[in-house]
CSV table of C-alpha atoms and ligand atoms in Angstrom, one decimal:
chain,number,residue,atom,x,y,z
A,20,MET,CA,0.0,0.0,0.0
A,21,SER,CA,1.4,3.4,-0.9
A,22,ALA,CA,1.7,6.1,1.7
A,23,LYS,CA,-0.8,8.9,1.9
A,24,PRO,CA,0.0,12.0,-0.1
A,25,LYS,CA,1.5,14.6,2.2
A,26,LEU,CA,0.7,18.3,1.6
A,27,HIS,CA,3.1,21.0,2.6
A,28,TYR,CA,1.5,24.5,2.9
A,29,PHE,CA,0.3,26.9,5.5
A,30,ASN,CA,-2.9,26.0,7.3
A,31,GLY,CA,-5.2,27.9,4.9
A,32,ARG,CA,-6.6,27.8,1.5
A,33,GLY,CA,-4.4,29.6,-0.9
A,34,ARG,CA,-3.0,27.6,-3.8
A,35,MET,CA,-3.3,24.3,-2.0
A,36,GLU,CA,-7.1,24.3,-1.6
A,37,PRO,CA,-7.9,23.0,-5.2
A,38,ILE,CA,-5.5,20.2,-4.5
A,39,ARG,CA,-7.3,19.3,-1.2
A,40,TRP,CA,-10.6,19.4,-3.1
A,41,LEU,CA,-9.4,17.1,-5.9
A,42,LEU,CA,-8.0,14.5,-3.4
A,43,ALA,CA,-11.1,14.6,-1.3
A,44,ALA,CA,-13.4,14.2,-4.4
A,45,ALA,CA,-11.3,11.2,-5.5
A,46,GLY,CA,-11.7,9.8,-2.0
A,47,VAL,CA,-8.0,9.9,-1.2
A,48,GLU,CA,-6.9,10.4,2.3
A,49,PHE,CA,-4.0,12.8,2.8
A,50,GLU,CA,-1.8,14.2,5.5
A,51,GLU,CA,-0.8,17.8,5.9
A,52,SER,CA,2.3,19.5,7.3
A,53,TYR,CA,1.7,23.2,8.0
A,54,LEU,CA,4.2,26.0,7.6
A,55,GLU,CA,3.8,28.1,10.7
A,56,LYS,CA,6.7,30.5,10.3
A,57,LYS,CA,9.3,31.6,7.7
A,58,GLU,CA,11.8,29.1,9.2
A,59,ASP,CA,9.6,26.2,8.2
A,60,LEU,CA,9.7,27.4,4.6
A,61,THR,CA,13.5,28.0,4.8
A,62,LYS,CA,13.9,24.4,6.1
A,63,LEU,CA,12.1,22.9,3.1
A,64,ARG,CA,14.1,25.1,0.8
A,65,THR,CA,17.5,24.2,2.3
A,66,ASP,CA,16.8,20.5,2.4
A,67,GLY,CA,16.2,20.7,-1.4
A,68,SER,CA,12.5,19.8,-1.2
A,69,LEU,CA,11.2,22.8,-3.3
A,70,LEU,CA,12.2,22.8,-7.0
A,71,PHE,CA,11.5,26.5,-7.3
A,72,GLN,CA,11.7,27.4,-3.6
A,73,GLN,CA,7.9,27.7,-3.5
A,74,VAL,CA,4.9,25.8,-2.0
A,75,PRO,CA,2.5,24.2,-2.6
A,76,MET,CA,4.5,21.0,-2.4
A,77,VAL,CA,3.0,17.5,-2.3
A,78,GLU,CA,4.8,14.3,-1.6
A,79,ILE,CA,3.1,11.7,-3.7
A,80,ASP,CA,4.2,8.4,-5.2
A,81,GLY,CA,7.8,9.0,-4.3
A,82,MET,CA,7.9,12.5,-5.8
A,83,LYS,CA,8.1,15.9,-4.2
A,84,MET,CA,5.8,17.7,-6.6
A,85,VAL,CA,5.5,21.5,-6.9
A,86,GLN,CA,3.5,23.8,-9.1
A,87,THR,CA,-0.2,23.8,-8.4
A,88,ARG,CA,-1.3,22.9,-11.9
A,89,ALA,CA,1.3,20.1,-12.3
A,90,ILE,CA,0.1,18.6,-9.0
A,91,ALA,CA,-3.6,19.0,-9.9
A,92,ASN,CA,-3.0,17.5,-13.4
A,93,TYR,CA,-1.2,14.5,-11.8
A,94,ILE,CA,-4.0,13.8,-9.3
A,95,SER,CA,-6.7,14.3,-11.9
A,96,THR,CA,-5.1,11.9,-14.3
A,97,LYS,CA,-4.4,9.3,-11.6
A,98,TYR,CA,-7.9,9.4,-10.3
A,99,ASN,CA,-9.8,9.6,-13.6
A,100,LEU,CA,-11.0,13.1,-13.2
A,101,TYR,CA,-9.5,14.3,-16.5
A,102,GLY,CA,-11.9,13.2,-19.3
A,103,LYS,CA,-11.8,10.2,-21.4
A,104,ASP,CA,-9.9,11.5,-24.5
A,105,LEU,CA,-7.8,14.3,-25.7
A,106,LYS,CA,-10.7,16.5,-26.7
A,107,GLU,CA,-12.4,16.2,-23.4
A,108,ARG,CA,-9.2,17.0,-21.7
A,109,ALA,CA,-8.8,20.1,-23.9
A,110,LEU,CA,-12.2,21.3,-22.8
A,111,ILE,CA,-11.5,20.6,-19.2
A,112,ASP,CA,-8.2,22.4,-19.5
A,113,MET,CA,-9.9,25.5,-21.0
A,114,TYR,CA,-12.6,25.5,-18.2
A,115,VAL,CA,-10.2,25.0,-15.3
A,116,GLU,CA,-7.7,27.6,-16.6
A,117,GLY,CA,-10.6,30.1,-16.5
A,118,MET,CA,-11.4,28.8,-13.0
A,119,PHE,CA,-7.8,29.3,-11.9
A,120,ASP,CA,-7.9,32.9,-13.2
A,121,LEU,CA,-11.1,33.5,-11.2
A,122,ASN,CA,-9.8,31.7,-8.2
A,123,GLU,CA,-6.8,34.0,-8.2
A,124,LEU,CA,-9.2,37.0,-7.8
A,125,LEU,CA,-11.3,35.3,-5.1
A,126,MET,CA,-8.4,33.9,-3.2
A,127,THR,CA,-6.4,37.2,-3.0
A,128,HIS,CA,-9.4,39.4,-2.0
A,129,GLY,CA,-8.8,38.8,1.7
A,130,TYR,CA,-5.2,39.9,1.3
A,131,GLN,CA,-5.9,43.3,-0.4
A,132,PRO,CA,-4.8,46.4,1.5
A,133,ALA,CA,-7.7,48.5,2.8
A,134,GLU,CA,-7.5,51.1,0.1
A,135,LYS,CA,-7.7,48.5,-2.7
A,136,LYS,CA,-10.4,46.3,-1.3
A,137,GLU,CA,-13.4,48.1,-2.8
A,138,GLU,CA,-12.0,48.2,-6.3
A,139,HIS,CA,-10.8,44.6,-6.1
A,140,TYR,CA,-14.2,43.5,-4.9
A,141,ALA,CA,-16.0,45.2,-7.7
A,142,ASN,CA,-13.7,43.7,-10.3
A,143,MET,CA,-13.9,40.2,-8.7
A,144,ILE,CA,-17.7,40.2,-8.7
A,145,ASP,CA,-18.0,41.7,-12.2
A,146,LYS,CA,-15.7,38.9,-13.6
A,147,THR,CA,-17.6,36.3,-11.6
A,148,GLU,CA,-21.0,37.4,-12.8
A,149,ASN,CA,-20.3,38.7,-16.3
A,150,ARG,CA,-17.3,36.7,-17.5
A,151,TYR,CA,-16.9,33.3,-15.9
A,152,PHE,CA,-20.3,32.1,-14.5
A,153,PRO,CA,-22.2,32.8,-17.8
A,154,VAL,CA,-19.8,30.5,-19.6
A,155,PHE,CA,-20.4,27.6,-17.3
A,156,GLU,CA,-24.2,28.3,-17.2
A,157,LYS,CA,-24.1,28.2,-21.0
A,158,VAL,CA,-22.1,25.0,-21.2
A,159,LEU,CA,-24.6,23.2,-19.0
A,160,LYS,CA,-27.5,24.7,-20.9
A,161,ASP,CA,-26.1,23.8,-24.4
A,162,HIS,CA,-25.5,20.1,-23.6
A,163,GLY,CA,-28.1,19.6,-21.0
A,164,LYS,CA,-26.0,17.1,-19.0
A,165,ASP,CA,-25.3,16.9,-15.3
A,166,PHE,CA,-21.5,17.5,-15.5
A,167,LEU,CA,-19.5,20.0,-17.4
A,168,VAL,CA,-17.6,17.6,-19.6
A,169,GLY,CA,-18.4,14.1,-20.9
A,170,ASN,CA,-21.3,13.4,-18.6
A,171,GLN,CA,-19.1,12.1,-15.9
A,172,LEU,CA,-17.5,13.8,-12.9
A,173,SER,CA,-14.2,15.6,-13.8
A,174,ARG,CA,-11.9,18.0,-12.1
A,175,ALA,CA,-13.8,20.8,-13.9
A,176,ASP,CA,-16.9,20.0,-11.8
A,177,VAL,CA,-14.9,19.8,-8.6
A,178,GLN,CA,-13.1,23.0,-9.2
A,179,LEU,CA,-16.2,24.8,-10.2
A,180,LEU,CA,-18.1,23.8,-7.1
A,181,GLU,CA,-15.1,25.1,-5.0
A,182,ILE,CA,-15.3,28.4,-6.8
A,183,ILE,CA,-19.0,28.8,-6.5
A,184,LEU,CA,-18.8,28.3,-2.8
A,185,MET,CA,-16.0,30.8,-2.5
A,186,ALA,CA,-17.8,33.4,-4.6
A,187,GLU,CA,-20.9,32.9,-2.4
A,188,GLU,CA,-18.9,33.8,0.7
A,189,TRP,CA,-18.3,37.2,-0.8
A,190,LYS,CA,-21.7,37.6,-2.4
A,191,PRO,CA,-24.4,35.2,-1.1
A,192,ASN,CA,-26.8,35.6,-4.0
A,193,VAL,CA,-24.1,35.4,-6.7
A,194,LEU,CA,-25.9,32.5,-8.4
A,195,ALA,CA,-29.2,34.4,-8.6
A,196,LYS,CA,-29.0,34.7,-12.3
A,197,PHE,CA,-27.7,31.2,-12.9
A,198,PRO,CA,-30.4,28.6,-12.4
A,199,LEU,CA,-28.3,25.7,-13.9
A,200,LEU,CA,-25.4,26.6,-11.7
A,201,GLN,CA,-27.7,26.4,-8.7
A,202,SER,CA,-28.8,22.9,-9.5
A,203,PHE,CA,-25.2,22.0,-10.5
A,204,LYS,CA,-24.1,23.1,-7.0
A,205,ALA,CA,-26.7,21.0,-5.3
A,206,ARG,CA,-25.9,17.9,-7.4
A,207,ILE,CA,-22.1,18.0,-7.1
A,208,SER,CA,-22.4,18.8,-3.4
A,209,ASN,CA,-24.3,15.6,-3.0
A,210,ILE,CA,-21.6,13.3,-4.4
A,211,PRO,CA,-20.6,11.2,-1.3
A,212,THR,CA,-16.9,12.1,-1.2
A,213,ILE,CA,-17.6,15.8,-1.8
A,214,LYS,CA,-20.5,15.7,0.7
A,215,LYS,CA,-18.1,14.4,3.3
A,216,PHE,CA,-15.5,17.1,2.5
A,217,LEU,CA,-18.2,19.7,3.0
A,218,GLN,CA,-19.0,18.5,6.5
A,219,PRO,CA,-17.5,20.4,9.5
A,220,GLY,CA,-14.2,18.8,10.7
A,221,SER,CA,-13.0,17.9,7.2
A,222,GLN,CA,-9.6,19.1,5.8
A,223,ARG,CA,-11.4,21.9,3.9
A,224,LYS,CA,-10.1,25.2,5.0
A,225,PRO,CA,-12.1,28.2,6.0
A,226,LEU,CA,-11.9,31.7,4.5
A,227,ILE,CA,-8.9,33.4,6.0
A,228,ARG,CA,-9.6,35.7,9.0
A,229,GLU,CA,-8.4,39.3,8.6
A,230,GLU,CA,-6.2,38.9,11.8
A,231,ASP,CA,-4.4,35.9,10.3
A,232,VAL,CA,-3.3,37.7,7.1
A,233,PRO,CA,-0.1,39.3,8.5
A,234,LYS,CA,1.1,35.9,9.8
A,235,VAL,CA,0.7,34.3,6.4
A,236,ILE,CA,2.4,37.2,4.7
A,237,LYS,CA,5.3,36.9,7.1
A,238,ILE,CA,6.0,33.3,6.1
A,239,PHE,CA,6.5,34.3,2.5
A,240,TYR,CA,8.0,37.8,2.5
B,316,GSH,N1,3.3,28.9,-9.9
B,316,GSH,C1,3.4,28.5,-8.6
B,316,GSH,C2,3.3,29.7,-7.7
B,316,GSH,C3,3.6,29.2,-6.2
B,316,GSH,C4,3.6,30.4,-5.3
B,316,GSH,O1,3.6,31.6,-5.6
B,316,GSH,N2,3.7,30.0,-4.0
B,316,GSH,C5,3.8,31.0,-2.9
B,316,GSH,C6,2.9,30.6,-1.8
B,316,GSH,S1,1.2,30.5,-2.2
B,316,GSH,C7,5.3,31.0,-2.4
B,316,GSH,O2,5.8,29.9,-2.2
B,316,GSH,N3,5.9,32.2,-2.3
B,316,GSH,C8,7.2,32.3,-1.9
B,316,GSH,C9,8.1,32.7,-3.1
B,316,GSH,O3,7.6,32.8,-4.2
B,316,GSH,O4,9.3,32.8,-2.9
B,316,GSH,C10,2.3,27.4,-8.3
B,316,GSH,O5,1.2,27.5,-8.9
B,316,GSH,O6,2.5,26.6,-7.4
């Protein structure tokens, strides 16, 4: 039996959260080692564990993987969340790259300085409601299936649910104009592995609290 993947990151969402989601959706148990202070990052760097001196880093199948997308690609391929052929994979790639772009806006909002918050919020909600969510609503409408690609669960569905829930934290009625995304959310949330991940006490991380932001910044700068 191979060891559980071990995730190295701070105890928060950031770039590691989509990886936690994918592992959880695949029903894979994982361990976490949290960076609490800068010295923890320095230690990983000096012992040669970080190819580009950055986290996320995931120990998996004898590798020390870095680069969020590379890690997510590996997990998605290994656990059959990456479509059944090249064209499905191409669609999934386009969708999830859009999701990563939106995720970057949602994930960094809590870290914005006070004077930038309002402008950042307006841009983030505008992009959510007018650029990204209409695309996924249309995809579901056009093919009329339950999942974004190929009528089976893929990483695109998992990552979209993650983003929907994040966007709702900033604007609770953000799905008001997207009826198919509303039913998508309910459907994907009910998949047993995902349902379990959504329960309190899982390894899913909460939205960062304002008072924890300086601590996280100190680890990396
Ligand atoms: N392209 C990389 C970016 C990783 C990254 O920026 N990681 C941050 C923490 S979220 C970091 O390690 N920052 C320290 C540094 O860049 O020196 C990825 O997607 O994994």
